[in-house]
Amino acid sequence: KAGVTQTPRYLIKTRGQQVTLSCSPISGHRSVSWYQQTPGQGLQFLFEYFSETQRNKGNFPGRFSGRQFSNSRSEMNVSTLELGDSALYLCASSPQTGFTGELFFGEGSRLTVL
Amino acid sequence: ELKVEQNPLFLSMQEGKNYTIYCNYSTTSDRLYWYRQDPGKSLESLFVLLSNGAVKQEGRLMASLDTKARLSTLHITAAVHDLSATYFCAVIFNFGNEKLTFGTGTRLTIIP
């Protein structure tokens, strides 16, 4: 069974640009959640999508947005990049919403903002 | 404020010894995850604890949840080098909007 796939794995952007990251969940999983990991702030929850609807949201500014498609694949977008957005972005999939089951994480997308 | 605190932050222990990592959280919750992360890698799910008094064991690791004390423990028995990693707990807080809040992590190094 294929795991959670995130693309791209590595990318470099400059301040002010925008970036889109992609996450393909495990087949049959309908929940996708996103996380940011930095050395200073640790792991932080961004948002969760289930059946194309945002169900839960963390404390990030509106520059961070996401969406989910009918095949459960999800994208995350960050606009007007800042240096502090440099991080490892992880997504996780789960069969159900509401953090009631196991989360399966992808390998992450490492974003560097110059 | 939603806070999840782990201690210790760093733990160096000898092979064969036992130790416990603690995860305290600030507000009522009855759901908690434990994860392992190797350097440069993603998160690997260890345990999902979904009720007060839940206890789960896998190999040399055992996790428990006491929702009244707002405390979860991850106990390591007879540590081996392969257990060297960073361990995170994550608590689900629900205020109409569910948030998964991670602890700071415990970097565990097992010394032969």
PDB file of C-alpha atoms in Angstrom:
ATOM      1  CA  LYS A   1       0.000   0.000   0.000  1.00  0.00           C
ATOM      2  CA  ALA A   2       1.502   3.331  -1.053  1.00  0.00           C
ATOM      3  CA  GLY A   3       2.150   5.837   1.702  1.00  0.00           C
ATOM      4  CA  VAL A   4       1.566   9.566   1.837  1.00  0.00           C
ATOM      5  CA  THR A   5       3.371  11.337  -0.987  1.00  0.00           C
ATOM      6  CA  GLN A   6       4.496  14.939  -0.804  1.00  0.00           C
ATOM      7  CA  THR A   7       5.910  16.978  -3.665  1.00  0.00           C
ATOM      8  CA  PRO A   8       8.238  18.665  -4.159  1.00  0.00           C
ATOM      9  CA  ARG A   9      10.624  17.326  -1.543  1.00  0.00           C
ATOM     10  CA  TYR A  10      12.907  20.346  -1.618  1.00  0.00           C
ATOM     11  CA  LEU A  11      12.475  23.844  -2.952  1.00  0.00           C
ATOM     12  CA  ILE A  12      14.079  27.245  -2.700  1.00  0.00           C
ATOM     13  CA  LYS A  13      12.154  30.480  -3.057  1.00  0.00           C
ATOM     14  CA  THR A  14      12.856  34.151  -2.465  1.00  0.00           C
ATOM     15  CA  ARG A  15      10.976  36.553  -0.218  1.00  0.00           C
ATOM     16  CA  GLY A  16       7.724  37.795  -1.673  1.00  0.00           C
ATOM     17  CA  GLN A  17       7.174  34.778  -3.893  1.00  0.00           C
ATOM     18  CA  GLN A  18       4.480  32.213  -3.377  1.00  0.00           C
ATOM     19  CA  VAL A  19       4.692  28.442  -3.172  1.00  0.00           C
ATOM     20  CA  THR A  20       2.316  25.517  -3.599  1.00  0.00           C
ATOM     21  CA  LEU A  21       2.947  22.160  -1.971  1.00  0.00           C
ATOM     22  CA  SER A  22       1.118  18.960  -2.802  1.00  0.00           C
ATOM     23  CA  CYS A  23       0.081  15.980  -0.708  1.00  0.00           C
ATOM     24  CA  SER A  24      -1.416  12.717  -1.961  1.00  0.00           C
ATOM     25  CA  PRO A  25      -2.926  10.707   0.895  1.00  0.00           C
ATOM     26  CA  ILE A  26      -3.042   6.974   1.332  1.00  0.00           C
ATOM     27  CA  SER A  27      -5.717   5.470  -0.885  1.00  0.00           C
ATOM     28  CA  GLY A  28      -9.072   5.569   0.877  1.00  0.00           C
ATOM     29  CA  HIS A  29      -8.048   8.245   3.368  1.00  0.00           C
ATOM     30  CA  ARG A  30     -10.235  11.331   3.213  1.00  0.00           C
ATOM     31  CA  SER A  31      -8.576  13.514   5.829  1.00  0.00           C
ATOM     32  CA  VAL A  32      -5.417  15.465   5.116  1.00  0.00           C
ATOM     33  CA  SER A  33      -3.766  17.715   7.677  1.00  0.00           C
ATOM     34  CA  TRP A  34      -0.742  19.999   7.334  1.00  0.00           C
ATOM     35  CA  TYR A  35       2.032  20.894   9.771  1.00  0.00           C
ATOM     36  CA  GLN A  36       5.014  23.228   9.868  1.00  0.00           C
ATOM     37  CA  GLN A  37       8.214  22.167  11.616  1.00  0.00           C
ATOM     38  CA  THR A  38      10.953  24.685  12.439  1.00  0.00           C
ATOM     39  CA  PRO A  39      13.839  24.539  14.937  1.00  0.00           C
ATOM     40  CA  GLY A  40      12.483  27.562  16.790  1.00  0.00           C
ATOM     41  CA  GLN A  41       8.736  26.907  16.919  1.00  0.00           C
ATOM     42  CA  GLY A  42       8.733  23.129  16.715  1.00  0.00           C
ATOM     43  CA  LEU A  43       5.822  21.304  15.136  1.00  0.00           C
ATOM     44  CA  GLN A  44       2.691  23.386  14.549  1.00  0.00           C
ATOM     45  CA  PHE A  45      -0.678  22.411  13.123  1.00  0.00           C
ATOM     46  CA  LEU A  46      -1.780  24.423  10.085  1.00  0.00           C
ATOM     47  CA  PHE A  47      -5.158  23.007   9.023  1.00  0.00           C
ATOM     48  CA  GLU A  48      -7.120  19.871   8.285  1.00  0.00           C
ATOM     49  CA  TYR A  49      -9.290  19.032   5.291  1.00  0.00           C
ATOM     50  CA  PHE A  50     -11.898  16.327   5.033  1.00  0.00           C
ATOM     51  CA  SER A  51     -14.110  15.701   2.017  1.00  0.00           C
ATOM     52  CA  GLU A  52     -12.912  18.941   0.381  1.00  0.00           C
ATOM     53  CA  THR A  53     -13.858  21.064   3.419  1.00  0.00           C
ATOM     54  CA  GLN A  54     -11.550  22.705   5.905  1.00  0.00           C
ATOM     55  CA  ARG A  55     -12.579  21.199   9.240  1.00  0.00           C
ATOM     56  CA  ASN A  56      -9.972  22.514  11.662  1.00  0.00           C
ATOM     57  CA  LYS A  57      -7.477  25.327  11.626  1.00  0.00           C
ATOM     58  CA  GLY A  58      -4.359  26.329  13.547  1.00  0.00           C
ATOM     59  CA  ASN A  59      -3.091  29.814  14.339  1.00  0.00           C
ATOM     60  CA  PHE A  60      -1.419  30.836  11.114  1.00  0.00           C
ATOM     61  CA  PRO A  61      -1.958  34.036   9.124  1.00  0.00           C
ATOM     62  CA  GLY A  62      -4.110  34.131   6.028  1.00  0.00           C
ATOM     63  CA  ARG A  63      -1.013  33.843   3.811  1.00  0.00           C
ATOM     64  CA  PHE A  64      -1.249  30.133   4.519  1.00  0.00           C
ATOM     65  CA  SER A  65      -4.123  28.476   2.712  1.00  0.00           C
ATOM     66  CA  GLY A  66      -5.056  25.087   1.453  1.00  0.00           C
ATOM     67  CA  ARG A  67      -7.575  23.094  -0.448  1.00  0.00           C
ATOM     68  CA  GLN A  68      -8.565  19.537  -1.052  1.00  0.00           C
ATOM     69  CA  PHE A  69      -9.732  17.963  -4.269  1.00  0.00           C
ATOM     70  CA  SER A  70     -12.410  15.350  -4.850  1.00  0.00           C
ATOM     71  CA  ASN A  71      -9.748  12.609  -5.005  1.00  0.00           C
ATOM     72  CA  SER A  72      -8.591  13.704  -1.496  1.00  0.00           C
ATOM     73  CA  ARG A  73      -5.306  15.122  -2.745  1.00  0.00           C
ATOM     74  CA  SER A  74      -4.500  18.369  -0.999  1.00  0.00           C
ATOM     75  CA  GLU A  75      -2.460  21.436  -1.775  1.00  0.00           C
ATOM     76  CA  MET A  76      -1.082  24.047   0.558  1.00  0.00           C
ATOM     77  CA  ASN A  77      -0.210  27.531  -0.611  1.00  0.00           C
ATOM     78  CA  VAL A  78       1.911  30.168   1.074  1.00  0.00           C
ATOM     79  CA  SER A  79       1.819  33.638  -0.449  1.00  0.00           C
ATOM     80  CA  THR A  80       4.204  36.552   0.040  1.00  0.00           C
ATOM     81  CA  LEU A  81       6.908  34.348   1.492  1.00  0.00           C
ATOM     82  CA  GLU A  82       8.921  35.539   4.472  1.00  0.00           C
ATOM     83  CA  LEU A  83      12.268  34.265   5.723  1.00  0.00           C
ATOM     84  CA  GLY A  84      10.501  32.758   8.721  1.00  0.00           C
ATOM     85  CA  ASP A  85       8.478  30.497   6.453  1.00  0.00           C
ATOM     86  CA  SER A  86      11.573  28.366   5.877  1.00  0.00           C
ATOM     87  CA  ALA A  87      10.559  25.032   7.347  1.00  0.00           C
ATOM     88  CA  LEU A  88       9.767  21.408   6.809  1.00  0.00           C
ATOM     89  CA  TYR A  89       6.107  21.132   5.826  1.00  0.00           C
ATOM     90  CA  LEU A  90       4.530  17.817   6.642  1.00  0.00           C
ATOM     91  CA  CYS A  91       1.172  16.452   5.680  1.00  0.00           C
ATOM     92  CA  ALA A  92      -0.620  13.532   7.237  1.00  0.00           C
ATOM     93  CA  SER A  93      -3.580  11.464   6.117  1.00  0.00           C
ATOM     94  CA  SER A  94      -6.185   9.597   8.097  1.00  0.00           C
ATOM     95  CA  PRO A  95      -9.291   7.610   7.253  1.00  0.00           C
ATOM     96  CA  GLN A  96     -11.516   9.860   9.368  1.00  0.00           C
ATOM     97  CA  THR A  97     -11.647  13.464  10.482  1.00  0.00           C
ATOM     98  CA  GLY A  98     -11.385  14.871  13.975  1.00  0.00           C
ATOM     99  CA  PHE A  99      -8.096  13.304  15.043  1.00  0.00           C
ATOM    100  CA  THR A 100      -9.802  10.147  16.239  1.00  0.00           C
ATOM    101  CA  GLY A 101      -7.488   7.748  14.503  1.00  0.00           C
ATOM    102  CA  GLU A 102      -3.909   7.218  13.515  1.00  0.00           C
ATOM    103  CA  LEU A 103      -2.206   9.853  11.378  1.00  0.00           C
ATOM    104  CA  PHE A 104       0.186   8.732   8.653  1.00  0.00           C
ATOM    105  CA  PHE A 105       2.813  11.308   7.738  1.00  0.00           C
ATOM    106  CA  GLY A 106       4.562  11.965   4.453  1.00  0.00           C
ATOM    107  CA  GLU A 107       8.296  12.637   4.112  1.00  0.00           C
ATOM    108  CA  GLY A 108       7.738  16.367   3.975  1.00  0.00           C
ATOM    109  CA  SER A 109       8.579  19.296   1.712  1.00  0.00           C
ATOM    110  CA  ARG A 110      11.571  21.309   2.844  1.00  0.00           C
ATOM    111  CA  LEU A 111      11.148  24.963   1.907  1.00  0.00           C
ATOM    112  CA  THR A 112      14.008  27.431   2.051  1.00  0.00           C
ATOM    113  CA  VAL A 113      13.193  31.127   1.652  1.00  0.00           C
ATOM    114  CA  LEU A 114      16.112  33.387   0.719  1.00  0.00           C
TER     115      LEU A 114
ATOM    116  CA  GLU B   1      -3.359  29.018  26.530  1.00  0.00           C
ATOM    117  CA  LEU B   2      -2.836  25.595  24.994  1.00  0.00           C
ATOM    118  CA  LYS B   3       0.462  24.200  26.220  1.00  0.00           C
ATOM    119  CA  VAL B   4       2.034  20.791  25.889  1.00  0.00           C
ATOM    120  CA  GLU B   5       5.242  20.306  27.829  1.00  0.00           C
ATOM    121  CA  GLN B   6       7.579  17.385  27.597  1.00  0.00           C
ATOM    122  CA  ASN B   7      10.382  16.523  29.922  1.00  0.00           C
ATOM    123  CA  PRO B   8      13.138  15.936  29.758  1.00  0.00           C
ATOM    124  CA  LEU B   9      14.055  17.759  26.552  1.00  0.00           C
ATOM    125  CA  PHE B  10      17.244  15.750  26.220  1.00  0.00           C
ATOM    126  CA  LEU B  11      17.874  12.295  27.587  1.00  0.00           C
ATOM    127  CA  SER B  12      21.031  10.274  27.327  1.00  0.00           C
ATOM    128  CA  MET B  13      20.804   6.787  28.719  1.00  0.00           C
ATOM    129  CA  GLN B  14      22.702   3.564  28.658  1.00  0.00           C
ATOM    130  CA  GLU B  15      21.538   0.478  26.879  1.00  0.00           C
ATOM    131  CA  GLY B  16      19.600  -1.846  29.103  1.00  0.00           C
ATOM    132  CA  LYS B  17      18.239   0.886  31.394  1.00  0.00           C
ATOM    133  CA  ASN B  18      14.627   1.962  31.900  1.00  0.00           C
ATOM    134  CA  TYR B  19      13.348   5.493  31.672  1.00  0.00           C
ATOM    135  CA  THR B  20      10.159   7.548  31.316  1.00  0.00           C
ATOM    136  CA  ILE B  21       9.332  10.579  29.202  1.00  0.00           C
ATOM    137  CA  TYR B  22       6.570  12.815  30.532  1.00  0.00           C
ATOM    138  CA  CYS B  23       4.013  14.825  28.596  1.00  0.00           C
ATOM    139  CA  ASN B  24       1.941  17.382  30.536  1.00  0.00           C
ATOM    140  CA  TYR B  25      -0.774  19.475  28.965  1.00  0.00           C
ATOM    141  CA  SER B  26      -2.624  22.556  30.080  1.00  0.00           C
ATOM    142  CA  THR B  27      -6.293  22.010  29.260  1.00  0.00           C
ATOM    143  CA  THR B  28      -8.747  19.141  29.250  1.00  0.00           C
ATOM    144  CA  SER B  29      -8.227  16.580  26.512  1.00  0.00           C
ATOM    145  CA  ASP B  30      -8.890  12.897  26.174  1.00  0.00           C
ATOM    146  CA  ARG B  31      -6.890  12.179  23.042  1.00  0.00           C
ATOM    147  CA  LEU B  32      -3.143  12.046  22.647  1.00  0.00           C
ATOM    148  CA  TYR B  33      -0.601  10.765  20.136  1.00  0.00           C
ATOM    149  CA  TRP B  34       3.028   9.719  20.495  1.00  0.00           C
ATOM    150  CA  TYR B  35       5.405   9.957  17.544  1.00  0.00           C
ATOM    151  CA  ARG B  36       8.999   9.156  16.804  1.00  0.00           C
ATOM    152  CA  GLN B  37      11.190  11.190  14.460  1.00  0.00           C
ATOM    153  CA  ASP B  38      14.644  10.174  13.231  1.00  0.00           C
ATOM    154  CA  PRO B  39      17.010  12.936  12.054  1.00  0.00           C
ATOM    155  CA  GLY B  40      15.972  14.297   8.676  1.00  0.00           C
ATOM    156  CA  LYS B  41      12.975  12.002   8.558  1.00  0.00           C
ATOM    157  CA  SER B  42       9.229  12.294   8.947  1.00  0.00           C
ATOM    158  CA  LEU B  43       7.074  11.338  11.916  1.00  0.00           C
ATOM    159  CA  GLU B  44       6.339   7.714  12.687  1.00  0.00           C
ATOM    160  CA  SER B  45       3.187   6.985  14.663  1.00  0.00           C
ATOM    161  CA  LEU B  46       3.809   5.049  17.871  1.00  0.00           C
ATOM    162  CA  PHE B  47       0.604   5.194  19.892  1.00  0.00           C
ATOM    163  CA  VAL B  48      -2.882   6.666  19.750  1.00  0.00           C
ATOM    164  CA  LEU B  49      -4.467   7.062  23.208  1.00  0.00           C
ATOM    165  CA  LEU B  50      -8.164   7.863  23.045  1.00  0.00           C
ATOM    166  CA  SER B  51      -9.464   7.602  26.590  1.00  0.00           C
ATOM    167  CA  ASN B  52      -8.566   8.079  30.230  1.00  0.00           C
ATOM    168  CA  GLY B  53      -6.567   5.162  31.555  1.00  0.00           C
ATOM    169  CA  ALA B  54      -5.542   3.979  28.088  1.00  0.00           C
ATOM    170  CA  VAL B  55      -2.348   1.955  28.095  1.00  0.00           C
ATOM    171  CA  LYS B  56      -0.642   0.665  24.981  1.00  0.00           C
ATOM    172  CA  GLN B  57       2.565  -1.292  24.528  1.00  0.00           C
ATOM    173  CA  GLU B  58       4.705  -2.073  21.543  1.00  0.00           C
ATOM    174  CA  GLY B  59       8.010  -3.825  22.073  1.00  0.00           C
ATOM    175  CA  ARG B  60      10.101  -1.897  24.596  1.00  0.00           C
ATOM    176  CA  LEU B  61       7.763   1.118  24.589  1.00  0.00           C
ATOM    177  CA  MET B  62       4.645   1.578  26.686  1.00  0.00           C
ATOM    178  CA  ALA B  63       2.413   4.666  26.734  1.00  0.00           C
ATOM    179  CA  SER B  64      -0.331   5.643  29.148  1.00  0.00           C
ATOM    180  CA  LEU B  65      -2.807   8.477  29.509  1.00  0.00           C
ATOM    181  CA  ASP B  66      -4.219  10.013  32.697  1.00  0.00           C
ATOM    182  CA  THR B  67      -6.673  12.696  31.628  1.00  0.00           C
ATOM    183  CA  LYS B  68      -7.421  13.784  35.196  1.00  0.00           C
ATOM    184  CA  ALA B  69      -3.760  14.581  35.805  1.00  0.00           C
ATOM    185  CA  ARG B  70      -3.394  15.858  32.213  1.00  0.00           C
ATOM    186  CA  LEU B  71      -0.392  13.596  31.880  1.00  0.00           C
ATOM    187  CA  SER B  72       0.868  10.965  29.487  1.00  0.00           C
ATOM    188  CA  THR B  73       3.984   8.894  29.932  1.00  0.00           C
ATOM    189  CA  LEU B  74       6.146   7.004  27.466  1.00  0.00           C
ATOM    190  CA  HIS B  75       8.109   4.307  29.268  1.00  0.00           C
ATOM    191  CA  ILE B  76      11.169   2.721  27.745  1.00  0.00           C
ATOM    192  CA  THR B  77      12.202  -0.689  29.015  1.00  0.00           C
ATOM    193  CA  ALA B  78      15.726  -2.085  28.589  1.00  0.00           C
ATOM    194  CA  ALA B  79      16.702   0.543  26.041  1.00  0.00           C
ATOM    195  CA  VAL B  80      18.551  -0.431  22.868  1.00  0.00           C
ATOM    196  CA  HIS B  81      20.488   1.801  20.470  1.00  0.00           C
ATOM    197  CA  ASP B  82      17.748   1.607  17.798  1.00  0.00           C
ATOM    198  CA  LEU B  83      15.450   3.615  20.066  1.00  0.00           C
ATOM    199  CA  SER B  84      17.639   6.711  19.681  1.00  0.00           C
ATOM    200  CA  ALA B  85      15.350   9.362  18.142  1.00  0.00           C
ATOM    201  CA  THR B  86      13.255  12.398  19.052  1.00  0.00           C
ATOM    202  CA  TYR B  87       9.895  11.575  20.609  1.00  0.00           C
ATOM    203  CA  PHE B  88       6.906  13.899  20.425  1.00  0.00           C
ATOM    204  CA  CYS B  89       3.568  13.811  22.154  1.00  0.00           C
ATOM    205  CA  ALA B  90       0.646  15.645  20.564  1.00  0.00           C
ATOM    206  CA  VAL B  91      -2.625  16.529  22.267  1.00  0.00           C
ATOM    207  CA  ILE B  92      -5.978  17.223  20.646  1.00  0.00           C
ATOM    208  CA  PHE B  93      -7.708  20.260  22.089  1.00  0.00           C
ATOM    209  CA  ASN B  94     -11.297  20.911  21.128  1.00  0.00           C
ATOM    210  CA  PHE B  95     -12.867  24.338  21.422  1.00  0.00           C
ATOM    211  CA  GLY B  96     -15.286  23.862  18.568  1.00  0.00           C
ATOM    212  CA  ASN B  97     -12.237  23.831  16.343  1.00  0.00           C
ATOM    213  CA  GLU B  98      -9.941  20.906  16.982  1.00  0.00           C
ATOM    214  CA  LYS B  99      -6.226  21.643  17.217  1.00  0.00           C
ATOM    215  CA  LEU B 100      -3.441  19.137  17.380  1.00  0.00           C
ATOM    216  CA  THR B 101      -0.756  20.669  19.603  1.00  0.00           C
ATOM    217  CA  PHE B 102       2.688  19.113  19.761  1.00  0.00           C
ATOM    218  CA  GLY B 103       5.060  18.967  22.666  1.00  0.00           C
ATOM    219  CA  THR B 104       8.597  20.284  22.392  1.00  0.00           C
ATOM    220  CA  GLY B 105      10.033  16.830  21.803  1.00  0.00           C
ATOM    221  CA  THR B 106      12.469  14.703  23.784  1.00  0.00           C
ATOM    222  CA  ARG B 107      15.745  13.885  22.083  1.00  0.00           C
ATOM    223  CA  LEU B 108      16.729  10.437  23.280  1.00  0.00           C
ATOM    224  CA  THR B 109      20.249   9.095  22.830  1.00  0.00           C
ATOM    225  CA  ILE B 110      21.005   5.527  23.817  1.00  0.00           C
ATOM    226  CA  ILE B 111      24.663   4.925  24.630  1.00  0.00           C
ATOM    227  CA  PRO B 112      26.067   1.418  24.119  1.00  0.00           C
TER     228      PRO B 112
END
